[in-house]
Short mmCIF file of C-alpha atoms and ligand atoms in Angstrom, two decimals:
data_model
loop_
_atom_site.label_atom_id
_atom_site.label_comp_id
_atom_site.label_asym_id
_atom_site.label_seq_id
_atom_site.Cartn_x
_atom_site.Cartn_y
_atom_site.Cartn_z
CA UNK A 97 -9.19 -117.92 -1.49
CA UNK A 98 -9.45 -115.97 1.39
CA UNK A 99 -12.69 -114.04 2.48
CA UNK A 100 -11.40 -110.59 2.68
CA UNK A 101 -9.73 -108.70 -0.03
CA UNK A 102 -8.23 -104.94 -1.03
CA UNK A 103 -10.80 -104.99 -4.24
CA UNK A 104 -13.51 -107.46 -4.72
CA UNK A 105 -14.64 -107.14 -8.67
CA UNK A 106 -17.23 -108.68 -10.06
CA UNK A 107 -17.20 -109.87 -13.85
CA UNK A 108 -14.49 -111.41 -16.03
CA UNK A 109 -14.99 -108.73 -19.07
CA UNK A 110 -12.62 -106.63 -20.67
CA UNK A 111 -13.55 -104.27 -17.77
CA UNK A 112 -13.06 -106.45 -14.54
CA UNK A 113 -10.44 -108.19 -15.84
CA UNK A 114 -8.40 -105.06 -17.10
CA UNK A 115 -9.08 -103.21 -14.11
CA UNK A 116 -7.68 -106.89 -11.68
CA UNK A 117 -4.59 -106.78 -14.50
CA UNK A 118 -3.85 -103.01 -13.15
CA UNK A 119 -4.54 -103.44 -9.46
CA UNK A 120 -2.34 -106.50 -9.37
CA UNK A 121 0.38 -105.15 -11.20
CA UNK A 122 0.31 -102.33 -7.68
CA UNK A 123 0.53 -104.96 -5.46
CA UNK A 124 -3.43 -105.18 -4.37
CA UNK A 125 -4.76 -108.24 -3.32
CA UNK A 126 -7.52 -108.20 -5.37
CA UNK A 127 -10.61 -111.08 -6.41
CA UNK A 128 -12.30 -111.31 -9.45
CA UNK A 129 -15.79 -113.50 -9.31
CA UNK A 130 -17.27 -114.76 -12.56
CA UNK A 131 -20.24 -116.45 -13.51
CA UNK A 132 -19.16 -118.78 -16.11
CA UNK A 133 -17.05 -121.91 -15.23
CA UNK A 134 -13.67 -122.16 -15.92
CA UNK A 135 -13.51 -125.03 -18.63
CA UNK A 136 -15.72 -123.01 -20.63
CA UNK A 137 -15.23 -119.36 -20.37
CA UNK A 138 -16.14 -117.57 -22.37
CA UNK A 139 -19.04 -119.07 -23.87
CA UNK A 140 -22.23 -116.62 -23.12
CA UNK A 141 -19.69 -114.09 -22.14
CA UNK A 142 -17.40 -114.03 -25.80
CA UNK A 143 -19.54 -111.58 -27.20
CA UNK A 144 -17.79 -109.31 -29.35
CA UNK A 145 -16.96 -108.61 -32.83
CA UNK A 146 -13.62 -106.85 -31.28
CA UNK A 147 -12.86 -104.43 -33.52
CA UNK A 148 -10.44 -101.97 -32.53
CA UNK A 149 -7.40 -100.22 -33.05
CA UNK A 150 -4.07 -99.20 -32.64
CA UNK A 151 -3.80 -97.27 -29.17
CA UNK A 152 -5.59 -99.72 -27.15
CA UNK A 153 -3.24 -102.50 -28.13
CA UNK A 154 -0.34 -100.38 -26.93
CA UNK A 155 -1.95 -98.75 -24.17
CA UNK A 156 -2.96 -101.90 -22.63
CA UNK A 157 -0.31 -104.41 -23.61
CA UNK A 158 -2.27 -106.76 -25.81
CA UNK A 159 -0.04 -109.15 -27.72
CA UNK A 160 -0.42 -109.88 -31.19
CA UNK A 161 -1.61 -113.26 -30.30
CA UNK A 162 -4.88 -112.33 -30.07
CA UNK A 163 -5.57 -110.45 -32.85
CA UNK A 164 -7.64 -113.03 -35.80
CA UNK A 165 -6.83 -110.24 -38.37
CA UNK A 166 -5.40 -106.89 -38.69
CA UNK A 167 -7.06 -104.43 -40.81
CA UNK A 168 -6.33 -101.33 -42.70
CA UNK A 169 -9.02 -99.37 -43.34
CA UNK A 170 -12.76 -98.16 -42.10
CA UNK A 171 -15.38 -98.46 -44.62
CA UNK A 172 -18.72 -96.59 -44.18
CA UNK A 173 -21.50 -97.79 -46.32
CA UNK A 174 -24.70 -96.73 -47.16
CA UNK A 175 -27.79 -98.38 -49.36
CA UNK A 176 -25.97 -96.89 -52.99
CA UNK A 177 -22.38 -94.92 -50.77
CA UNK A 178 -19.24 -95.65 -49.48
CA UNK A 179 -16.49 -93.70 -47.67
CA UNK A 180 -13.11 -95.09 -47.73
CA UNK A 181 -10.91 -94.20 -44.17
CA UNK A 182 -7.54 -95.34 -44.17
CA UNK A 183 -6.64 -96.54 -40.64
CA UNK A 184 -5.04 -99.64 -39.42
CA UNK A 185 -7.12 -101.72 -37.00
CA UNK A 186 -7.46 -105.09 -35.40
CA UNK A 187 -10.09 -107.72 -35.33
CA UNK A 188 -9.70 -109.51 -32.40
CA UNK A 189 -10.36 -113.30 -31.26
CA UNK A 190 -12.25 -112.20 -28.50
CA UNK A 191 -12.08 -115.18 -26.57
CA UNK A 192 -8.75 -115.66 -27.02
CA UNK A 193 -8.68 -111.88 -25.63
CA UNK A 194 -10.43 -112.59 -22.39
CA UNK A 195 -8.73 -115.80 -22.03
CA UNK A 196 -5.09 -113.59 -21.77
CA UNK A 197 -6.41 -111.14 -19.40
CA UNK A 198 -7.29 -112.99 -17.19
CA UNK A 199 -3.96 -115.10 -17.24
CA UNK A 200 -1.94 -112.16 -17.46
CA UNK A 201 -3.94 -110.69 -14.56
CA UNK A 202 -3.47 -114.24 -12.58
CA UNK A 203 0.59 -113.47 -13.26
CA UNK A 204 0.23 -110.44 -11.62
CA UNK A 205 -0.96 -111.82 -8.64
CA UNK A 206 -4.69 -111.30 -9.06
CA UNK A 207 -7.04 -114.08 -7.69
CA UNK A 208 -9.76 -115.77 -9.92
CA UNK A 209 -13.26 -117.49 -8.65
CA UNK A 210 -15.47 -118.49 -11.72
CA UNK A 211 -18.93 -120.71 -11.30
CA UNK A 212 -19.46 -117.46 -8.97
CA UNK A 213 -22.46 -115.79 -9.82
CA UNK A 214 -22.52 -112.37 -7.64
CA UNK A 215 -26.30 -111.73 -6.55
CA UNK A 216 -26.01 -108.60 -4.38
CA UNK A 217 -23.48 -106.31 -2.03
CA UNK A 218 -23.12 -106.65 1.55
CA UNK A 219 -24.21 -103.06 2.92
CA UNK A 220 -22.84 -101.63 6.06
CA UNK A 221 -24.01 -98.50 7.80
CA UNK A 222 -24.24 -97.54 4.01
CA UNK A 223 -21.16 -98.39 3.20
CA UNK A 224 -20.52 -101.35 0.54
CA UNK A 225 -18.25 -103.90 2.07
CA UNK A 226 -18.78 -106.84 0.13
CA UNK A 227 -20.78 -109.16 -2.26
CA UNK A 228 -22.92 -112.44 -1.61
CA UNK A 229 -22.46 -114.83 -4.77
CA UNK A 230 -24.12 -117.79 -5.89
CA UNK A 231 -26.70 -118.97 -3.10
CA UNK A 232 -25.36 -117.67 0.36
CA UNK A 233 -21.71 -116.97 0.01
CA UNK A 234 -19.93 -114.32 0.80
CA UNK A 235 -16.71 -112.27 -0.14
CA UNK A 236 -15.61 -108.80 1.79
CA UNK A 237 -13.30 -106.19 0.80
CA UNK A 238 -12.30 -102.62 0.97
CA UNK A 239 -13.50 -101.80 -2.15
CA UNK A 240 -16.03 -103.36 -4.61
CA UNK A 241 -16.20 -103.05 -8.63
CA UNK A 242 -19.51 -103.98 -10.56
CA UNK A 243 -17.96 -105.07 -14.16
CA UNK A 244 -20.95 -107.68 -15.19
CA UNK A 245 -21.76 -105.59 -18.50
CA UNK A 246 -25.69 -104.75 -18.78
CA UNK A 247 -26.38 -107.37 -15.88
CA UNK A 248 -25.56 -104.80 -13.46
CA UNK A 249 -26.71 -106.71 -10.41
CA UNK A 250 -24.81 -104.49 -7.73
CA UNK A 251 -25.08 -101.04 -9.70
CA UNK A 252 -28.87 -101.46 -10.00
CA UNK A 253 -29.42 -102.56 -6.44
CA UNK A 254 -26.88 -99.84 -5.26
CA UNK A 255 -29.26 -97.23 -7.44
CA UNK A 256 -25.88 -96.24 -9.00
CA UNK A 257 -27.24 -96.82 -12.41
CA UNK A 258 -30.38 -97.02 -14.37
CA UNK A 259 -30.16 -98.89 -17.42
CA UNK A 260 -33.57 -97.72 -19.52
CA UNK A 261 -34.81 -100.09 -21.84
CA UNK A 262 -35.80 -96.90 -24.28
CA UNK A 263 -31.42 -96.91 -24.95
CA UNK A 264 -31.28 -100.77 -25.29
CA UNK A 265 -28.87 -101.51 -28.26
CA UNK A 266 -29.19 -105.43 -29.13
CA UNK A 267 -26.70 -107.37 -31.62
CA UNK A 268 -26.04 -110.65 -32.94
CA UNK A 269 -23.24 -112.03 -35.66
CA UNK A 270 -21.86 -114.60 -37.09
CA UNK A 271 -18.57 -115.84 -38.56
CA UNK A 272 -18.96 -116.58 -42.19
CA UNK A 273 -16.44 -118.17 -44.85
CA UNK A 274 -17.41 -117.43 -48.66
CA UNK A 275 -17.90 -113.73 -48.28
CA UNK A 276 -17.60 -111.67 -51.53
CA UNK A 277 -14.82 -109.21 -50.17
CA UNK A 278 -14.56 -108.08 -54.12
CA UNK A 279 -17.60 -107.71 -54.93
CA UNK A 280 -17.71 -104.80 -58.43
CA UNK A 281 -20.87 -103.29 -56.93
CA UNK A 282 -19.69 -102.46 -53.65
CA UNK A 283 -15.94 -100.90 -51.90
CA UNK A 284 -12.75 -103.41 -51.57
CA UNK A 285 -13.69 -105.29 -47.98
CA UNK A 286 -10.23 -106.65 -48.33
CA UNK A 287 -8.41 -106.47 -44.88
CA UNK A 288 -11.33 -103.63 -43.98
CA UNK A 289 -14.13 -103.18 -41.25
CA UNK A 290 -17.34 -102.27 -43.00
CA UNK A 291 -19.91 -100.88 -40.73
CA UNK A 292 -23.25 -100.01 -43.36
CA UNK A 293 -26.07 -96.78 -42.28
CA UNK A 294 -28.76 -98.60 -44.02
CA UNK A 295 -32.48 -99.13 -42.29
CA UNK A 296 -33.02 -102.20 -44.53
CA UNK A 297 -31.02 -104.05 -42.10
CA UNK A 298 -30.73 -102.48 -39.02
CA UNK A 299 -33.51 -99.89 -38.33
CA UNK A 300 -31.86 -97.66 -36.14
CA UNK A 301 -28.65 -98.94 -35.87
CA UNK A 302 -25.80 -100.16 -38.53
CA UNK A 303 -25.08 -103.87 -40.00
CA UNK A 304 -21.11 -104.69 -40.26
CA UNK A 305 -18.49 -107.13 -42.30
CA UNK A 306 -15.07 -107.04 -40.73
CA UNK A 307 -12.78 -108.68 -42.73
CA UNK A 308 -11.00 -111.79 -40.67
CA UNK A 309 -8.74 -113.68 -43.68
CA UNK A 310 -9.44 -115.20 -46.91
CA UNK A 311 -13.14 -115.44 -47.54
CA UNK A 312 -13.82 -115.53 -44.04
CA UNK A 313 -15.48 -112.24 -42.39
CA UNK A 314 -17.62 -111.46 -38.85
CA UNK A 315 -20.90 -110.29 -40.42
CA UNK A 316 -23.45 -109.10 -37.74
CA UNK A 317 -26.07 -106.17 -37.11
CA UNK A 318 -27.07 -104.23 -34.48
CA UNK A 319 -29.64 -101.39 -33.29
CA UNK A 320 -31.74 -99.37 -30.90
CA UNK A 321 -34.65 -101.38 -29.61
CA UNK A 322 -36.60 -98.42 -29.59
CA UNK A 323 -39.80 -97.56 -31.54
CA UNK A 324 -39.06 -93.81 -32.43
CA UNK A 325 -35.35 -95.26 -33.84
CA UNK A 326 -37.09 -97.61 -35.84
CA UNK A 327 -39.34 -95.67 -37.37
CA UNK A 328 -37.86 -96.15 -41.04
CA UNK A 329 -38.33 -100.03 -40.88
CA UNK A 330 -40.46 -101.59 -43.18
CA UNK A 331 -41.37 -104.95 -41.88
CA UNK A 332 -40.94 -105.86 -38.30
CA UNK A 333 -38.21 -108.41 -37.69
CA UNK A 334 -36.49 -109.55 -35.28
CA UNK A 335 -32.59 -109.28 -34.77
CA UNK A 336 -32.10 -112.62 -36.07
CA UNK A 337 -34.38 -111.77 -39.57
CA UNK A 338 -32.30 -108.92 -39.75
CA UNK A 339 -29.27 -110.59 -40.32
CA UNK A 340 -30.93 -113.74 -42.19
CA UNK A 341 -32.58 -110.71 -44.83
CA UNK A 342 -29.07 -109.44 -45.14
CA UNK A 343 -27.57 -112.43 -45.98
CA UNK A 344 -30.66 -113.20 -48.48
CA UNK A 345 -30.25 -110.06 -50.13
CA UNK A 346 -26.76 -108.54 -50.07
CA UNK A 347 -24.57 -110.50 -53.26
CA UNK A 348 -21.76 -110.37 -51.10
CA UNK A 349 -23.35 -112.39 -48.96
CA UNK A 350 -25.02 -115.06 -51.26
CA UNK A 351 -22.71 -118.21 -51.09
CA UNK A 352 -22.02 -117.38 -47.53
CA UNK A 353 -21.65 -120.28 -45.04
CA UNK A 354 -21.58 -120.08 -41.09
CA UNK A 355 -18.51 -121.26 -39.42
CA UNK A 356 -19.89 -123.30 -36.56
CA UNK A 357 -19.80 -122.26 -33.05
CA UNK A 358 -18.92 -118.78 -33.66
CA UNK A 359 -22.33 -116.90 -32.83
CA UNK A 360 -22.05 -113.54 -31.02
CA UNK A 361 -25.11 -112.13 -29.53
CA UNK A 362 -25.13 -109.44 -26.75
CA UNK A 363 -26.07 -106.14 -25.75
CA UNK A 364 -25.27 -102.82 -24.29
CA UNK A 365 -27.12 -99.53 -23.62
CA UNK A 366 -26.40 -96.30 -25.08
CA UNK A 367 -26.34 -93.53 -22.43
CA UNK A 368 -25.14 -90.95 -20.55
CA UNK A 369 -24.59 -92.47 -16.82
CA UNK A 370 -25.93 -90.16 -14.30
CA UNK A 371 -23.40 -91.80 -11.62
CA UNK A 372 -21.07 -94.46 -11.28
CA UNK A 373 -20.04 -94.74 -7.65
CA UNK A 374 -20.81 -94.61 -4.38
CA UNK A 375 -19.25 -95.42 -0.61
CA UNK A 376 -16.54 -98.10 -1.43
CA UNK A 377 -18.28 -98.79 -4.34
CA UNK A 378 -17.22 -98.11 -8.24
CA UNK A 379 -19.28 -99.39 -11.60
CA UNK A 380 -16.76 -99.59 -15.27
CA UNK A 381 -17.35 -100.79 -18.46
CA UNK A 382 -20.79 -101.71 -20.28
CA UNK A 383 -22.43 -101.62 -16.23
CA UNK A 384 -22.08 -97.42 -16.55
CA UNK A 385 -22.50 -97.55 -19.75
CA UNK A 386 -19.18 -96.81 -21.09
CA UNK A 387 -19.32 -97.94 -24.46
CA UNK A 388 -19.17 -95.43 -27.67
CA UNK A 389 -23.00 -94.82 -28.39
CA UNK A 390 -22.00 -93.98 -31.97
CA UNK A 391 -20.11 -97.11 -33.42
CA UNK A 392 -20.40 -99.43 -30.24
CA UNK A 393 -16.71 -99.37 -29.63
CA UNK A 394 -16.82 -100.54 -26.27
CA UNK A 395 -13.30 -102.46 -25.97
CA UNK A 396 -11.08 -99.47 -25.75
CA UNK A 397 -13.50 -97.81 -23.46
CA UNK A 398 -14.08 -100.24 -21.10
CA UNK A 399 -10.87 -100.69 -20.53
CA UNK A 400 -10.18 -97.32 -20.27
CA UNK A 401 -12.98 -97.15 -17.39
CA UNK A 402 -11.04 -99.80 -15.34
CA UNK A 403 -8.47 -97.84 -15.36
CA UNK A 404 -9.74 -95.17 -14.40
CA UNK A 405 -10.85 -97.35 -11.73
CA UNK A 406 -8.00 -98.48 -10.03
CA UNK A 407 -6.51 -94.95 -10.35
CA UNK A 408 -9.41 -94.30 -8.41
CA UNK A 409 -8.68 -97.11 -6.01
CA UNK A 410 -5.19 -96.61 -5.50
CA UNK A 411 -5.64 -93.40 -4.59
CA UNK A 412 -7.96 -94.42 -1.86
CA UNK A 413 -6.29 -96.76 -0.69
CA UNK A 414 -3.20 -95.60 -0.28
CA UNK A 415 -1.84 -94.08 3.26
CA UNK A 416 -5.02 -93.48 5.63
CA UNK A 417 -8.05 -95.67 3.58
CA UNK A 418 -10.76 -93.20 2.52
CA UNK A 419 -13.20 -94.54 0.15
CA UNK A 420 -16.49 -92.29 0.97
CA UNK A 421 -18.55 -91.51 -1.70
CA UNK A 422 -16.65 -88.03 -2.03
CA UNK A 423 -13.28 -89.60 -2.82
CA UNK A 424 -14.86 -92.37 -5.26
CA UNK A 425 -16.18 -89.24 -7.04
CA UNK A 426 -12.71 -88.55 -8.45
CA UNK A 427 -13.54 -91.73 -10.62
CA UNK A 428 -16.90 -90.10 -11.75
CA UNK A 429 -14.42 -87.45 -13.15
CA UNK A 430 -11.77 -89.44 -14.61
CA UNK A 431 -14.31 -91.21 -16.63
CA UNK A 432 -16.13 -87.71 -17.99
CA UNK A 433 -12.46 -86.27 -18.93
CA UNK A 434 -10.40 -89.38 -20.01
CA UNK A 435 -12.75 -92.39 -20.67
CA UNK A 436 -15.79 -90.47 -22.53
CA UNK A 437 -14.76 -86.95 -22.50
CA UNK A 438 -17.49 -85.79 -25.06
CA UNK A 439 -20.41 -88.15 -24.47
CA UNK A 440 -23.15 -86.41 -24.58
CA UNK A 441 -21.98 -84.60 -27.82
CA UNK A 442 -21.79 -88.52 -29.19
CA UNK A 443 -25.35 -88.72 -27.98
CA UNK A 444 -26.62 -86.17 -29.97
CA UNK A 445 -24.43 -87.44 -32.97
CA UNK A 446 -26.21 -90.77 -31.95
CA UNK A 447 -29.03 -89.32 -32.65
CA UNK A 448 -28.89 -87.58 -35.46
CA UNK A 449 -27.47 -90.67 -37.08
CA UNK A 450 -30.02 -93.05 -36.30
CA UNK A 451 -33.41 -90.82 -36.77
CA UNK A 452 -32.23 -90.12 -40.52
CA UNK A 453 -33.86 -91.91 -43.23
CA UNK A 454 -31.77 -94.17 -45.62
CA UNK A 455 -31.80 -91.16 -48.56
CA UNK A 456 -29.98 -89.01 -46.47
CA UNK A 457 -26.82 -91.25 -45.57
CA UNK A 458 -26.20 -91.46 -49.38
CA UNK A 459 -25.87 -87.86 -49.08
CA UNK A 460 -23.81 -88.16 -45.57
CA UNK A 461 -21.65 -90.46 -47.50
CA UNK A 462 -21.28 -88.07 -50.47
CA UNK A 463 -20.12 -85.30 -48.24
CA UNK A 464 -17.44 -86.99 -46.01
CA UNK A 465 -15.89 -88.05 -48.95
CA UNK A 466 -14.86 -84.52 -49.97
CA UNK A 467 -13.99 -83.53 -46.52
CA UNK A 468 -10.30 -83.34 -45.25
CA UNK A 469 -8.90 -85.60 -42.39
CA UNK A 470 -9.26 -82.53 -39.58
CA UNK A 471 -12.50 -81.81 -40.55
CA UNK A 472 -13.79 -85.66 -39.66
CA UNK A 473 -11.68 -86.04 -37.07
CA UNK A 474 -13.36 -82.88 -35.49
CA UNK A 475 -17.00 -84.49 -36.68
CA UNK A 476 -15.65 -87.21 -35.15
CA UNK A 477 -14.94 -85.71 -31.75
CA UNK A 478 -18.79 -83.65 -31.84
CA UNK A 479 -17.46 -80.56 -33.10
CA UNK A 480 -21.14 -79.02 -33.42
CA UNK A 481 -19.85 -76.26 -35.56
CA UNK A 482 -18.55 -79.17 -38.48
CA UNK A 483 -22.00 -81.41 -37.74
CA UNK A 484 -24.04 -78.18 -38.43
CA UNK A 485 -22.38 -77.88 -41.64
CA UNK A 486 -22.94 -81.28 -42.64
CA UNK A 487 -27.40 -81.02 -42.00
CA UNK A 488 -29.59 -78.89 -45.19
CA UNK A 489 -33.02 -76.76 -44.89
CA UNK A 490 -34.50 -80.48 -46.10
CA UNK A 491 -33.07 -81.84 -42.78
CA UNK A 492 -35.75 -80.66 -40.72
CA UNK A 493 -38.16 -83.52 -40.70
CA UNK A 494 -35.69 -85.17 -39.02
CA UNK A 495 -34.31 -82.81 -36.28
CA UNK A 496 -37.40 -82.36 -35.12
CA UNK A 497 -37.89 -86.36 -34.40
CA UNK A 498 -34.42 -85.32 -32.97
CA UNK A 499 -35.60 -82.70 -30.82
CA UNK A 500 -38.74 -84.92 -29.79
CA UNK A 501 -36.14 -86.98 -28.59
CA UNK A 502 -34.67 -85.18 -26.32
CA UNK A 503 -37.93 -83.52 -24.64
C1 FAD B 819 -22.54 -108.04 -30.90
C2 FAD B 819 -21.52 -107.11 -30.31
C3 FAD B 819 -20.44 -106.69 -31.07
C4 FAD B 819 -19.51 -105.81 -30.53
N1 FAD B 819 -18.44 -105.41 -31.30
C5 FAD B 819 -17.52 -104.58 -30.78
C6 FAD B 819 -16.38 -104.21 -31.56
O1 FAD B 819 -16.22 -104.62 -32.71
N2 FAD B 819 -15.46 -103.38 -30.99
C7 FAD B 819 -15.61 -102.89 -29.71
O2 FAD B 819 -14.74 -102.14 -29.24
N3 FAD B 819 -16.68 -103.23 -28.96
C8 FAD B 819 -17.63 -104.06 -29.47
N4 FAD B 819 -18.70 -104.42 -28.71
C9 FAD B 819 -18.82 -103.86 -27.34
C10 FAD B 819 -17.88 -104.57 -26.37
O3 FAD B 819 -17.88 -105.95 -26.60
C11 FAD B 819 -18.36 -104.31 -24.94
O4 FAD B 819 -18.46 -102.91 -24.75
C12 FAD B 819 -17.39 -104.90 -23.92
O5 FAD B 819 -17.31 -106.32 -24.06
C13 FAD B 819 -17.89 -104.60 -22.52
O6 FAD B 819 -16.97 -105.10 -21.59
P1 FAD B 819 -17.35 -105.27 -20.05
O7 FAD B 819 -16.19 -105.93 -19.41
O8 FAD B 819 -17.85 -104.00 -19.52
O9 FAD B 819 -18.63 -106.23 -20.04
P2 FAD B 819 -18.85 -107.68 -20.62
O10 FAD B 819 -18.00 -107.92 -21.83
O11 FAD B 819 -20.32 -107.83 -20.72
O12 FAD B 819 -18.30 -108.67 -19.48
C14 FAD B 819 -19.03 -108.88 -18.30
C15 FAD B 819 -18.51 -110.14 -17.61
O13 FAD B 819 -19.23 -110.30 -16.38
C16 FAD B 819 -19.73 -111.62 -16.28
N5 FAD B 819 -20.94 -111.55 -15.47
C17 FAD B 819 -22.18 -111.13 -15.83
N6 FAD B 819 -23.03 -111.19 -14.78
C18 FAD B 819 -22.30 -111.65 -13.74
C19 FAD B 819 -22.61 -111.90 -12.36
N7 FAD B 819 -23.84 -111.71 -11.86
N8 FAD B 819 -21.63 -112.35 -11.55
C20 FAD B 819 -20.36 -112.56 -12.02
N9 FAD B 819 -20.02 -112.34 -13.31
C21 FAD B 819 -20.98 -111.89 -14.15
C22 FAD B 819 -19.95 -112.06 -17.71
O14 FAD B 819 -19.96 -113.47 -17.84
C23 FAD B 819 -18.74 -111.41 -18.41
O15 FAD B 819 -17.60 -112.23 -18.38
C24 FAD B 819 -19.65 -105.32 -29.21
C25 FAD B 819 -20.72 -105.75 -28.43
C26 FAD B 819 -21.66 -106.63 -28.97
C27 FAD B 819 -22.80 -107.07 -28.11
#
């Protein structure tokens, strides 16, 4: 390792080691450091479910190797609903995931140091020119990428971002053999992802089965930690009794085991960034946040966001070096039109979602179903015109905890 490189990222996610994977592949020397050792990795870090689909397995290169099971449809559940979306998918073995990134990123030519925690960036005459890890090292480069997820240690100190604790989504979930896929009460989970709208188990948030082979499924739940969202709880839990009064109450659940060593617990934060770069200095992934604040699909985005990234850094560093906050910008915009072009319409689909009470996504669940494919995909994309048609007069209650949200 030498101690001064083209890019200098920090964090071995989906993000960090995407955006190394791209920079490499141009011919930039480029360091990744990550906190974990080696031997282990990813052990805190291997927390996702890693659902996702179709066109970021192609648009990234990700070889069928590390996909646990493929899926073919989306199931939406509510407490007595279910809407049936045909769409081929992937559940991924996450670690297995990480584990090729970074070795396809190390064939490109991209450097690895894990057992290197990064504490802060080196600040010169404003501009960012490198990062001190574990106790007193240090590690300089042109350019410097915060990719630690929610940790954030160079984004927060840089003021770049400000992760509030009011959009704090937490999750946790297990792998599970015995799962009821078949259940008569309930839709086919055969070779589906499930995610379920229902406040019983995950006050402001959703509860999920993904199908992974066999009897064998990721079962998990996740939700706003914040007291307006979980308004329609009716005991206070925490994650954890969540999940355990799923699994004690749900049939599908009943003779479910836990396949050891396979708990996922993490967390990301659903808003809109107000920046995500600075002088020589660019935040991607779950540090901005870039994740999907409806259904948490943060894979596809993240990786999306590195790329954007070392468009951004190729660009900057190519011919006469200019990376002042001005040209970093064109990052800023690369992530509003490619990586989340219609976030703060998800917000406020977010939103809506989360503040209604468990009656009403019976009735959500009743109405997709006799919708056509345009129609969702436009609810899908925050067509307000299509949402609008989906609310009623009775709907009020609720948009106003909506609009007491907002102001
Ligand atoms: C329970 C759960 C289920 C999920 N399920 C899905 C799903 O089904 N589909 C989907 O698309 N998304 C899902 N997500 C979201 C998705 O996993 C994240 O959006 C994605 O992993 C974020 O990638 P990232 O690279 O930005 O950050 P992370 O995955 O958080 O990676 C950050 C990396 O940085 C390292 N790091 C942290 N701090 C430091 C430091 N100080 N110095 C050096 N390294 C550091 C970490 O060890 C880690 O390797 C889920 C998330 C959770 C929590």
């Amino acid at each position: 390792m030498h101690n001064h490189y083209d890019v200098v990222i920090a964090g071995a996610g989906p993000a960090g080691a995407q955006c190394a994977r791209d920079l490499a592949e141009r011919g930039y020397d480029v360091v990744v450091l990550e906190t974990e050792v080696e031997e282990e990795f990813p052990a805190q870090s291997n927390k996702s479910t890693g659902g996702t689909f179709a066109s970021m397995m192609t648009s990234f290169g990700i070889p069928d190797d590390v996909v646990m099971h493929a899926t073919d449809s989306v199931v939406i559940e509510s407490p007595n609903e279910h809407f049936i979306q045909n769409q081929p998918g992937f559940v991924l073995e996450f670690a297995e995931f990480k584990t090729f990134l970074v070795e396809d990123g190390r064939e490109k030519g991209a450097e690895y140091l894990f057992d290197a925690r990064v504490r802060d960036p080196i600040v010169e005459d404003g501009d960012v020119v490198g990062v001190r890890y574990n106790s007193d090292k240090e590690v300089y480069g042109d350019l410097v990428i915060d990719a630690t997820g929610p940790a954030a240690p160079l984004a927060k100190d840089l003021g770049v971002v400000n992760l509030e604790r009011a959009n704090h989504a937490i999750g946790i979930e297990y792998l599970f053999e015995g799962v009821d896929l078949t259940h008569p009460d309930f839709a086919d989970l055969t070779d589906a992802m499930m995610l379920r709208l229902d406040h019983e188990y995950a006050p402001g948030g959703y509860s999920w089965i993904f199908h992974t082979g066999g009897d064998t499924a990721k079962v998990g739940v996740c939700y706003l930690q914040n007291e307006r969202y979980q308004k329609h709880a009716t005991q206070s839990r925490t994650v954890d009794g969540y999940l355990e009064h799923w699994l004690d109450t749900d049939p599908r659940l009943k003779n479910a085991g836990r396949i050891a060593d396979n708990q996922v617990r993490g967390s990301a934060h659903v808003q809109h960034p107000s920046s995500m770069s600075t002088d020589s200095f660019m935040a991607i992934g779950d540090t901005v946040p870039s994740v999907d604040p409806v259904w948490g699909e943060g894979v596809y985005k993240c990786m999306k966001s590195a790329r954007a990234a070392a468009m951004t850094a190729d660009r900057c560093l190519t011919g006469r070096i200019d990376t002042s906050a001005s040209e970093m910008a064109v990052y800023d915009d690369l992530w509003n039109e490619q990586v989340a072009p219609r976030q703060s319409r998800r917000l406020m689909m977010t939103r809506l979602l989360y503040l209604a009470p468990n009656g009403r996504y019976d009735r959500l669940m009743q109405d997709l179903n006799k919708l056509n494919r345009n129609t969702l995909s436009e609810i899908n994309n925050g067509n307000r015109r299509e949402i609008v048609k989906l609310l009623y007069p009775r709907d009020l209650a609720f948009l106003w905890k909506y609009w007491r949200e907002l102001y």
